[in-house]
mmCIF file of C-alpha atoms in Angstrom:
data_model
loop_
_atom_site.group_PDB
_atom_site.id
_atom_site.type_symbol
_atom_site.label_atom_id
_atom_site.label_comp_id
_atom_site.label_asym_id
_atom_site.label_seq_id
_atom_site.Cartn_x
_atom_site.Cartn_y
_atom_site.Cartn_z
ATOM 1 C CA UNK A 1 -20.903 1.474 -1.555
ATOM 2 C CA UNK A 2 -17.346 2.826 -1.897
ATOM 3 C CA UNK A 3 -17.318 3.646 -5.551
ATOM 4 C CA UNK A 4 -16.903 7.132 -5.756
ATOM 5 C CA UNK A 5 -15.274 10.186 -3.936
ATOM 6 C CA UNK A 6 -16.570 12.989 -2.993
ATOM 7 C CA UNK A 7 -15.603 16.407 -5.078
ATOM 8 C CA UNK A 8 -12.123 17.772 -4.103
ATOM 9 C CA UNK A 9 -12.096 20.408 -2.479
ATOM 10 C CA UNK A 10 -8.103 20.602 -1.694
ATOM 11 C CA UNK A 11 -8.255 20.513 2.193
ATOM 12 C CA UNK A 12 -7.615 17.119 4.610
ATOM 13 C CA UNK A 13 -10.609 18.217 6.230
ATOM 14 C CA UNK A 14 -12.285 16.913 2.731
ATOM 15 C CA UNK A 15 -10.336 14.274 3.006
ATOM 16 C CA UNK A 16 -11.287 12.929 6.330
ATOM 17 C CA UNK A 17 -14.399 13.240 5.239
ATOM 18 C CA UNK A 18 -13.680 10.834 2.386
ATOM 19 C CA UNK A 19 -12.251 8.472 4.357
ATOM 20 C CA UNK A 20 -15.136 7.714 6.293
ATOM 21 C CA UNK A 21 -16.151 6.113 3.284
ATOM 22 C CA UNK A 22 -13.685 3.464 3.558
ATOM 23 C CA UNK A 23 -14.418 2.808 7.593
ATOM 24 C CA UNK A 24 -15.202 -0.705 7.975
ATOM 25 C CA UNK A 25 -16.430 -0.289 12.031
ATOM 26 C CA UNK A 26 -18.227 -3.998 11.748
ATOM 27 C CA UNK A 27 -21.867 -2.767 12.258
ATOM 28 C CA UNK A 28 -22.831 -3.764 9.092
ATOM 29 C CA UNK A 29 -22.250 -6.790 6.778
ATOM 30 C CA UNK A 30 -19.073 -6.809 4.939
ATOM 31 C CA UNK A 31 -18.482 -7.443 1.526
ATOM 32 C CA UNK A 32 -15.127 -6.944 -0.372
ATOM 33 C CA UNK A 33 -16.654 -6.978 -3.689
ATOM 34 C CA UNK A 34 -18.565 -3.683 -2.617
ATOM 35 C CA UNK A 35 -15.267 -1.828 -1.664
ATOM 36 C CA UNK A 36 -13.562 -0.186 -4.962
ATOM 37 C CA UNK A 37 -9.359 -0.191 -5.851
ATOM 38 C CA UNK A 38 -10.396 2.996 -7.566
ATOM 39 C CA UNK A 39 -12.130 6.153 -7.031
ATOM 40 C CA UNK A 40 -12.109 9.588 -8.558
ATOM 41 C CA UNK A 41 -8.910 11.322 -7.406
ATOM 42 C CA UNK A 42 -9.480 13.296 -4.383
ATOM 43 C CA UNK A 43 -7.205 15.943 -5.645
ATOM 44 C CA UNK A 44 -6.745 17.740 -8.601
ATOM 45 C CA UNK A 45 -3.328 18.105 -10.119
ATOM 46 C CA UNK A 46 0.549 17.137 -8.598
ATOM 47 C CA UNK A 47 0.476 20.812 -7.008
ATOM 48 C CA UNK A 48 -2.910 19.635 -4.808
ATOM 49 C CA UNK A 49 -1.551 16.367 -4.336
ATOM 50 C CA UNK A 50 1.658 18.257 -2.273
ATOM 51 C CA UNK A 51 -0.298 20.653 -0.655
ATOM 52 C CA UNK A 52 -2.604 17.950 1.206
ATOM 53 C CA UNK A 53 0.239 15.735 1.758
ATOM 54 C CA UNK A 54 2.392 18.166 3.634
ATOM 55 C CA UNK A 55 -0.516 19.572 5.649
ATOM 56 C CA UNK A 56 -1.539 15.865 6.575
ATOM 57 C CA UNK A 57 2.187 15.103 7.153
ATOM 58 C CA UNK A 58 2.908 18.588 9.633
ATOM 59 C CA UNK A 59 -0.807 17.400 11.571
ATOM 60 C CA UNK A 60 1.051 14.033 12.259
ATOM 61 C CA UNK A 61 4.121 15.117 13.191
ATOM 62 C CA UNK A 62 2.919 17.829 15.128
ATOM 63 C CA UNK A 63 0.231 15.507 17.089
ATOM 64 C CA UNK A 64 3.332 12.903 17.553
ATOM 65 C CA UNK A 65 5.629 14.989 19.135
ATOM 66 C CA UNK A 66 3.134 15.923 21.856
ATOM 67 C CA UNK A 67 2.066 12.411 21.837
ATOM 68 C CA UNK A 68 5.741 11.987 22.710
ATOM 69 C CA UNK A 69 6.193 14.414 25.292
ATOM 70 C CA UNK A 70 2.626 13.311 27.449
ATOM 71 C CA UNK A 71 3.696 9.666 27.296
ATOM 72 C CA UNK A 72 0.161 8.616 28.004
ATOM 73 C CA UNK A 73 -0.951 6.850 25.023
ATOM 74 C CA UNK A 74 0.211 4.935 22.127
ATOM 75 C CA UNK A 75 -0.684 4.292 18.124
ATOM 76 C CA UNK A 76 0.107 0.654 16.162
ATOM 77 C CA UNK A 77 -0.661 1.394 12.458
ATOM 78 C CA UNK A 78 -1.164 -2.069 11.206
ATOM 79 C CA UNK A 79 -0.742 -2.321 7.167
ATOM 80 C CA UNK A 80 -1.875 -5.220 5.227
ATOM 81 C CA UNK A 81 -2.506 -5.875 1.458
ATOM 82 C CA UNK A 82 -1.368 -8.272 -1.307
ATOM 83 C CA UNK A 83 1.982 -8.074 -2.274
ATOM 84 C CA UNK A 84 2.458 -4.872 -4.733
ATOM 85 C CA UNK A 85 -0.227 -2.982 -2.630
ATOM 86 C CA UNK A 86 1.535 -1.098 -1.865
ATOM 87 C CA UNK A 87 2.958 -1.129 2.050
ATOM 88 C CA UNK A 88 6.045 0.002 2.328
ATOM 89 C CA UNK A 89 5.507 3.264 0.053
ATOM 90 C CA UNK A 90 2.642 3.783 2.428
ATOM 91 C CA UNK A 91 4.850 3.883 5.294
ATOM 92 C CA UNK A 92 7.264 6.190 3.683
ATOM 93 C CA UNK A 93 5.079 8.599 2.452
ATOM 94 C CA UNK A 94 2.511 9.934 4.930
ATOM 95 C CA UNK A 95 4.624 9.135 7.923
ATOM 96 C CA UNK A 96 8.097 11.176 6.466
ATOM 97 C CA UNK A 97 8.361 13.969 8.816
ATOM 98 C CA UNK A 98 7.445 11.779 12.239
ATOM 99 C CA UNK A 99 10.547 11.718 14.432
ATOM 100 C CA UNK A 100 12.252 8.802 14.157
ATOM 101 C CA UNK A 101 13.411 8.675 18.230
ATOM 102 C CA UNK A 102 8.880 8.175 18.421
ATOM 103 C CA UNK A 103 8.019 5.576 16.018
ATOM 104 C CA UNK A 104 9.178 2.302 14.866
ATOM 105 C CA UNK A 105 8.746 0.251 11.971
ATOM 106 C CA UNK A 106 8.610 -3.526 11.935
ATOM 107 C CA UNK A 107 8.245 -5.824 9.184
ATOM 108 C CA UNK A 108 6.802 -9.369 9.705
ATOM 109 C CA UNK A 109 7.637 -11.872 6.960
ATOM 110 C CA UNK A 110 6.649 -15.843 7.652
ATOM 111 C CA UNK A 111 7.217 -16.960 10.787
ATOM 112 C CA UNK A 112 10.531 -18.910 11.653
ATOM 113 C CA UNK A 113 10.795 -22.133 12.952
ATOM 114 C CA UNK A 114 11.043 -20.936 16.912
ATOM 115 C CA UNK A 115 8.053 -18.167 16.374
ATOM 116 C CA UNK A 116 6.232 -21.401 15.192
ATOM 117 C CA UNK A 117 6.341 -23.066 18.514
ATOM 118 C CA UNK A 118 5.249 -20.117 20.739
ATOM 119 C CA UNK A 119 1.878 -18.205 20.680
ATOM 120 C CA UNK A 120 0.820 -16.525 17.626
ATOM 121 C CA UNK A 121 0.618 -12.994 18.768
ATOM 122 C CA UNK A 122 3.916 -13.535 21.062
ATOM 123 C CA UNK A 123 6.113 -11.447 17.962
ATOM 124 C CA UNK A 124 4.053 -9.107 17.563
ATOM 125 C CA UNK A 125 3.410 -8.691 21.258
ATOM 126 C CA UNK A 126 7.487 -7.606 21.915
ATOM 127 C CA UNK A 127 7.262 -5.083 19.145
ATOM 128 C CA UNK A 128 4.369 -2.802 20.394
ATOM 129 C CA UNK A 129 4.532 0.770 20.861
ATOM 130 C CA UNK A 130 5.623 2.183 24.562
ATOM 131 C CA UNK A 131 3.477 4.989 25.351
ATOM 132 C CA UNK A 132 4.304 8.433 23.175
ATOM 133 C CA UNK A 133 5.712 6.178 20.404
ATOM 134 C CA UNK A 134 3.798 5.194 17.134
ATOM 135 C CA UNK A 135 4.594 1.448 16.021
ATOM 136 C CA UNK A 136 3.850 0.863 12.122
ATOM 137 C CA UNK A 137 3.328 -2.995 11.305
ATOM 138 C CA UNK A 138 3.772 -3.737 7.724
ATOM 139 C CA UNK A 139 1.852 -6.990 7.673
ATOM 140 C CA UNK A 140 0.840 -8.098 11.481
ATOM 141 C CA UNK A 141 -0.863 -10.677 13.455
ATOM 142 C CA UNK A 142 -3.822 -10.808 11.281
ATOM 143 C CA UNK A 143 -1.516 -13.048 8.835
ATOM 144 C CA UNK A 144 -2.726 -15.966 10.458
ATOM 145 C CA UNK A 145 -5.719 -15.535 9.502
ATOM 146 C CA UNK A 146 -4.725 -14.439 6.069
ATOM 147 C CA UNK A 147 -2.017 -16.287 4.714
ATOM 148 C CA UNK A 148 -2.600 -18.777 7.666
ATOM 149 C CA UNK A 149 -5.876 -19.361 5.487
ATOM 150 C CA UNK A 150 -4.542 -19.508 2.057
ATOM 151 C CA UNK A 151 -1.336 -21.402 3.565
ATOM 152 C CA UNK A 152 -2.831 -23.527 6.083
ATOM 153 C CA UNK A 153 0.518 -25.307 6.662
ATOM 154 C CA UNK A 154 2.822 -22.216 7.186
ATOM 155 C CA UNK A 155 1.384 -21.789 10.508
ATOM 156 C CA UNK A 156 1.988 -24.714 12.557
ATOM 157 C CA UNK A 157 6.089 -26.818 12.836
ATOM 158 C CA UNK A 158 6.209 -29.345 9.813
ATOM 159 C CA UNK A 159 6.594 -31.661 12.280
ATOM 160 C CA UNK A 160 3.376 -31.003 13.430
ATOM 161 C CA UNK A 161 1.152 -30.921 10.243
ATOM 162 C CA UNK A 162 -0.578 -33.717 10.786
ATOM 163 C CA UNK A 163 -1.619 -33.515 14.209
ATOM 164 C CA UNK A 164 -3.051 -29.638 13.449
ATOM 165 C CA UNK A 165 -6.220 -29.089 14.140
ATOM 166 C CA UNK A 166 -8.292 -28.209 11.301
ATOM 167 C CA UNK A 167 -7.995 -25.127 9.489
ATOM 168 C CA UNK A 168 -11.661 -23.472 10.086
ATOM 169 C CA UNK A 169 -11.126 -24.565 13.167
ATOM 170 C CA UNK A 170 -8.199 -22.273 13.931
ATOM 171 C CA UNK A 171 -9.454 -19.722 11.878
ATOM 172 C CA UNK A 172 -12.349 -19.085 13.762
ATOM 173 C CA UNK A 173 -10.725 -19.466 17.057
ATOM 174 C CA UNK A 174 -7.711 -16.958 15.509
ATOM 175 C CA UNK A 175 -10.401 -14.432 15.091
ATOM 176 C CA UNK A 176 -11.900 -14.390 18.770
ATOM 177 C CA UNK A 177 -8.161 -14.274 19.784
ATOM 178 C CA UNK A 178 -7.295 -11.486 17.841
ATOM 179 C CA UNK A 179 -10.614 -9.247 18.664
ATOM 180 C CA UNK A 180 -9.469 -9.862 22.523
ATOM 181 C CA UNK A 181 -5.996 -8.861 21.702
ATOM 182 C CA UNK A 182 -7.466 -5.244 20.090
ATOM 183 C CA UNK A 183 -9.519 -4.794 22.907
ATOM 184 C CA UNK A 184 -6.925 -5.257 25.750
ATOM 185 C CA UNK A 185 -4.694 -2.293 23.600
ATOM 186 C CA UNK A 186 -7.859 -0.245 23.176
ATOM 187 C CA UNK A 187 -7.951 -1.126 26.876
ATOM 188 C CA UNK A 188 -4.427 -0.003 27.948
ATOM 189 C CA UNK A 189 -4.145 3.360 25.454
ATOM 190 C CA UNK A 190 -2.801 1.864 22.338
ATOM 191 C CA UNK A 191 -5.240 3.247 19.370
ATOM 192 C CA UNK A 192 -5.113 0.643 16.893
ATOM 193 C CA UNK A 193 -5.265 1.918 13.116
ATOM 194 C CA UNK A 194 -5.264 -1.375 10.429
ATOM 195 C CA UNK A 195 -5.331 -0.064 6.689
ATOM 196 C CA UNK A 196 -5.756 -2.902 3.721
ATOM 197 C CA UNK A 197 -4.249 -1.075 0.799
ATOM 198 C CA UNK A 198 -6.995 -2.701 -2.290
ATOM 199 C CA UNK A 199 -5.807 -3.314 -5.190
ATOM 200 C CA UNK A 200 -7.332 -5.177 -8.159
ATOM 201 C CA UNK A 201 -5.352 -8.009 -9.716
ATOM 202 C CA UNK A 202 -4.757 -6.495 -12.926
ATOM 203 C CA UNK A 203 -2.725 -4.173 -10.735
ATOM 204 C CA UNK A 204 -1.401 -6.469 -8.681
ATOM 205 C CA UNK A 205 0.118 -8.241 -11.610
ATOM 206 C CA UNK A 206 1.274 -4.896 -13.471
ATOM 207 C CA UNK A 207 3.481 -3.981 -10.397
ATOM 208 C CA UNK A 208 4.783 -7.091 -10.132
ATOM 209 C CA UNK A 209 5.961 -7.856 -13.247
ATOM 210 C CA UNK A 210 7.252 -4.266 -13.246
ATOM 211 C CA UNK A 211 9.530 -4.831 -10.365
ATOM 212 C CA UNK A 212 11.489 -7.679 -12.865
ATOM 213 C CA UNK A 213 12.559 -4.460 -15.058
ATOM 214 C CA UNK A 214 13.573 -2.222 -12.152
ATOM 215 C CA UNK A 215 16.884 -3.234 -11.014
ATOM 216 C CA UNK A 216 15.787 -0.765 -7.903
ATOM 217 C CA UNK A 217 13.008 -2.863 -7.456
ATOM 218 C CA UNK A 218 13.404 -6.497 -9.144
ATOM 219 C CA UNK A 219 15.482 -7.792 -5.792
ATOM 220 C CA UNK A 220 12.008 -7.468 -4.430
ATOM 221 C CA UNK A 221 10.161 -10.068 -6.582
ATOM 222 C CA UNK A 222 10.044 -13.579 -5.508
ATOM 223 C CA UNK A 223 8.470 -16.986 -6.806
ATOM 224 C CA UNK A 224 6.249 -16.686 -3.733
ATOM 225 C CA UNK A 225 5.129 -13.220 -4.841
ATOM 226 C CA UNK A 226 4.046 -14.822 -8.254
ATOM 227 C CA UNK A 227 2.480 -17.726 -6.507
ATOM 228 C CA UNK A 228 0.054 -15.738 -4.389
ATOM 229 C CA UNK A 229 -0.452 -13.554 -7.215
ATOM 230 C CA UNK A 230 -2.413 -16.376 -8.983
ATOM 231 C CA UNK A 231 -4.296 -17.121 -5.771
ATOM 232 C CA UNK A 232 -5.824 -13.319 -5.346
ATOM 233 C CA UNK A 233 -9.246 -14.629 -5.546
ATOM 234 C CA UNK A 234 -8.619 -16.916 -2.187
ATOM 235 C CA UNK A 235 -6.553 -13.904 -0.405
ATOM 236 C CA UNK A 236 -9.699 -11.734 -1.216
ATOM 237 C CA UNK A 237 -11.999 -14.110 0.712
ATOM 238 C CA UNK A 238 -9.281 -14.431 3.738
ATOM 239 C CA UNK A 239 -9.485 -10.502 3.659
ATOM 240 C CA UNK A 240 -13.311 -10.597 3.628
ATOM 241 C CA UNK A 241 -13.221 -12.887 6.313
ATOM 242 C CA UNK A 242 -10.801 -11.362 8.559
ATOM 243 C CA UNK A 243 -12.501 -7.751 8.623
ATOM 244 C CA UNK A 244 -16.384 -8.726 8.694
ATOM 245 C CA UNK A 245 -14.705 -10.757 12.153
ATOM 246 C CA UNK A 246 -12.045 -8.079 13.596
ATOM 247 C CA UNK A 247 -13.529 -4.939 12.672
ATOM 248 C CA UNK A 248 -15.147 -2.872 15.858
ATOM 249 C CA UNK A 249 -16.289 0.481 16.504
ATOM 250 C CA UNK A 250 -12.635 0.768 18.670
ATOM 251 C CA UNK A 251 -10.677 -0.661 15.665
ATOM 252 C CA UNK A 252 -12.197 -0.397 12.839
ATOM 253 C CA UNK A 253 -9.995 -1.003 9.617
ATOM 254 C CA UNK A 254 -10.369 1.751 6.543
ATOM 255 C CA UNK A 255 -10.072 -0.796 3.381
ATOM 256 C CA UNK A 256 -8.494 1.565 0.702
ATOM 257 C CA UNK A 257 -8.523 1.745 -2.878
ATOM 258 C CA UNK A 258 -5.255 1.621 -4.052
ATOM 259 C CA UNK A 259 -5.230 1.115 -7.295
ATOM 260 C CA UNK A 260 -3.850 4.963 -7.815
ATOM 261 C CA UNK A 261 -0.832 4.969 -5.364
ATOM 262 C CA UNK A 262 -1.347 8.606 -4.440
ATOM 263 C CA UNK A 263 -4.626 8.266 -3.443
ATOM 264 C CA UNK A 264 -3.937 5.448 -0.729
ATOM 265 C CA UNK A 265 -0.943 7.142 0.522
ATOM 266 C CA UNK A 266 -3.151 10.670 1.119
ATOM 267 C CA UNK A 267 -6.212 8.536 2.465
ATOM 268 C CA UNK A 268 -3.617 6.272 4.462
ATOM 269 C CA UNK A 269 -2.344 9.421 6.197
ATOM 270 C CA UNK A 270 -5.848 10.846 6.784
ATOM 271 C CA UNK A 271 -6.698 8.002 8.900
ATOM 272 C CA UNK A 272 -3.048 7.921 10.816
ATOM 273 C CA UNK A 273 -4.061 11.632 11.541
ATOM 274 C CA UNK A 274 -7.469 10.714 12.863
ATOM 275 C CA UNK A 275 -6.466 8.406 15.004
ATOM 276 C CA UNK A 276 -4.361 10.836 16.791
ATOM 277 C CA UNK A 277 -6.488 13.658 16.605
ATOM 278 C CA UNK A 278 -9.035 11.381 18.455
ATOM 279 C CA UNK A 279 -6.319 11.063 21.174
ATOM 280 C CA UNK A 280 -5.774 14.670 21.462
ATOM 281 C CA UNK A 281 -2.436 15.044 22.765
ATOM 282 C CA UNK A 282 -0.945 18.323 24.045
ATOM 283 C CA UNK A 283 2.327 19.553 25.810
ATOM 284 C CA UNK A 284 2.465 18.155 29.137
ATOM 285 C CA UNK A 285 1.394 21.238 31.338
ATOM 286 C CA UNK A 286 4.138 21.674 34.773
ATOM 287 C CA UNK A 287 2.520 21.336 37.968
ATOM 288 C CA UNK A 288 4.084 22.585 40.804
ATOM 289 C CA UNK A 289 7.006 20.246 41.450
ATOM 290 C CA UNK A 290 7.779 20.688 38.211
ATOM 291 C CA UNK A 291 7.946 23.923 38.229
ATOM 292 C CA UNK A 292 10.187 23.984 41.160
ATOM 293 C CA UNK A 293 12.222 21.556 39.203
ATOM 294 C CA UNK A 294 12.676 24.087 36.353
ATOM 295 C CA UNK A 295 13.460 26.770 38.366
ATOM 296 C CA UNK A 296 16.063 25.022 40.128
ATOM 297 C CA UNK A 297 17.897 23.855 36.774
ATOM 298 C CA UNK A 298 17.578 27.219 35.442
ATOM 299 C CA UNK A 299 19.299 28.905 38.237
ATOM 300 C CA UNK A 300 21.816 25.772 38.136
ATOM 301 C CA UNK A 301 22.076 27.309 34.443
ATOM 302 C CA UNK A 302 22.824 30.732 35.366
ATOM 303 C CA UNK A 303 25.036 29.988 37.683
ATOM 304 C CA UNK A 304 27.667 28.417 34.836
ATOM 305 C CA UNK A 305 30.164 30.990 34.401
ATOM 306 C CA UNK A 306 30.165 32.415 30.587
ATOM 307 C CA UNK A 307 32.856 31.091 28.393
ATOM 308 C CA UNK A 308 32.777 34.633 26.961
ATOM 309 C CA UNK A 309 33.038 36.692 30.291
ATOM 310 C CA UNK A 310 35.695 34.655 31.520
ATOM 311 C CA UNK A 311 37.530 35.202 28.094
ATOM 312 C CA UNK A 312 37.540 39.166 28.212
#
C-alpha cells in the first residue's frame, strides 16, 4: 500500500499530502512487508530538492519560535530505525534552522547498569520537552520493545537474568505501558511525532560497510552494528510488532522509506511540520496587565539618558 508517490508537484503542500501515505494511525492491520524503503522521488532535480527543504525548514522554525514564545504546548520527535537508517542525518537536516535555546536533542544508546534497575521509561521521562521546546529522541523508549525483543537480556541487571520474567511476557506488558505513557503526553500538551526511517537490508549493509572507508564516518561502525545487521529480519518483526501495538489516532508513527536519504529527510520534516501546524501556535497576544507592563518598561526606556546627547 505504500509503493508509490504521488507526482511532484514541487510544493510541501504535495508533500504532506504524500506523507499521509506513510501514517500508520493503528486503525487498520499492520504489516511491514506492505510499507516500501523506496518510492518515486517526490521531487525532481537537486534545485526542487532545496526549494522544498527550505520552505519546510522556515514553516518549522517559524511555528517553533511561536511555539516558544506561547509556552503552552510541547513536541517529542521520536526517531527510530536500524542502524544506517539514517537518524542522525534526519535530525540535522529538516530541523537546521530551529533555535537551538527551543529544542533539544538526546541520544539513547543501551541502558547502563543503574538505568537497568529503575523503571524503563524513567530516562526518557527526565529528558522531555518543557512547554515551547521541541525534544528530538534519536532512538527512545520503544527500544525495549525493539532491541529489548531481539536482545532479551539487555534489558534486565545480569544479575537478574534468570529470575526475568519471560520475554513475551514483558513485551506485551511493555506495549500497554508505553500506549499509557503517549496518552498521558497527548494528555498534558506534548504532541508526540515517532518516524521509523525504512530501509532495506541491502542498504543497510551498503552504508555500513561504507562507514569502514570514511575516516569521517568509520569511528561510527561497531561489531554490534554488524551483529544486528545480520539479524534485520528479527528487528523487522520487533518493528512490526511495536507499531501494529503503539500506533493511535493521537500518535500515530509515519514509517518512511528511506532507502533514498533525501526523500526521508523531506518526508521526515513534513511530518515535524504537521505536527506543529496541528498545534497552531501564534505570538502570545498582551492582555491588559501586560500591556501596562510594556508601557511601564518603555517609559523606564525613555527615561535612560542618551549616550549621544550627553556626549554633545
Amino acid at each position: 500500500m505504500h509503493g508509490r508517490a504521488m507526482p511532484p508537484d514541487q510544493s510541501p503542500e504535495a508533500i504532506a499530502s504524500i506523507l499521509a501515505q506513510f501514517e500508520v494511525t493503528g486503525d487498520a492491520a499492520f504489516r511491514l512487508a506492505d510499507c516500501a524503503t523506496r518510492i518515486t522521488r517526490p521531487y525532481q532535480g537537486d534545485a526542487a530538492f532545496r526549494r522544498v527543504m527550505k520552505a519546510l525548514r522556515e514553516g518549522i522554525a517559524d511555528r517553533q519560535r511561536k511555539l516558544f514564545a506561547n509556552g503552552t504546548d510541547a513536541v517529542l520527535v521520536v526517531v527510530q530505525g536500524v542502524d544506517g537508517a539514517g537518524k542522525n542525518g534526519l535530525v540535522r537536516h529538516a530541523l537546521r534552522k530551529v533555535d537551538p535555546n527551543g529544542m533539544h536533542v538526546w541520544s539513547f544508546g543501551a541502558p547502563d547498569h543503574g538505568e537497568l534497575r529503575e523503571d524503563f521509561l524513567r530516562r526518557y521521562q527526565r529528558r522531555l520537552p518543557l512547554t515551547g521546546e521541541i525534544a528530538v529522541f534519536n532512538r527512545g523508549y520503544h527500544e525495549v520493545v525493539l532491541s529489548g525483543r531481539v536482545h532479551p537480556d539487555s534489558q534486565v541487571p545480569a544479575h537478574h537474568a534468570e529470575a526475568a520474567p519471560a520475554a513475551e511476557t514483558t513485551i506485551a506488558a511493555r506495549f500497554e505501558e508505553i500506549r499509557a505513557f503517549e496518552r498521558y503526553l497527548v494528555a498534558n500538551r506534548i504532541a508526540v511525532v515517532k518516524i521509523m526511517l525504512h530501509v532495506s537490508p541491502g542498504t543497510q549493509q551498503r552504508r555500513l560497510r561504507s562507514r569502514a572507508d570514511s575516516n569521517a564516518k568509520q569511528w561510527k561502525l561497531t561489531e554490534a552494528d554488524c551483529r544486528d545487521a545480520a539479524l534485520w529480519s528479527d528487528f523487522a518483526e520487533a518493528y512490526e510488532a511495536c507499531i501494529a501495538n503503539t500506533a493511535t489516532s493521537a500518535s500515530p508513527w509515519y514509517v518512511l522509506p528511506a532507502d533514498d536519504k533525501r526523500t526521508a529527510r523531506m518526508l521526515g520534516a513534513a511530518a515535524v511540520l504537521q505536527a506543529l501546524e496541528r498545534l497552531a501556535p501564534e505570538w502570545p497576544v498582551p492582555g491588559a496587565g501586560r500591556k501596562a507592563e510594556l508601557a511601564r518598561m518603555v517609559a523606564a526606556l525613555s527615561a535612560i539618558p542618551s549616550p549621544e546627547a550627553s556626549g554633545s
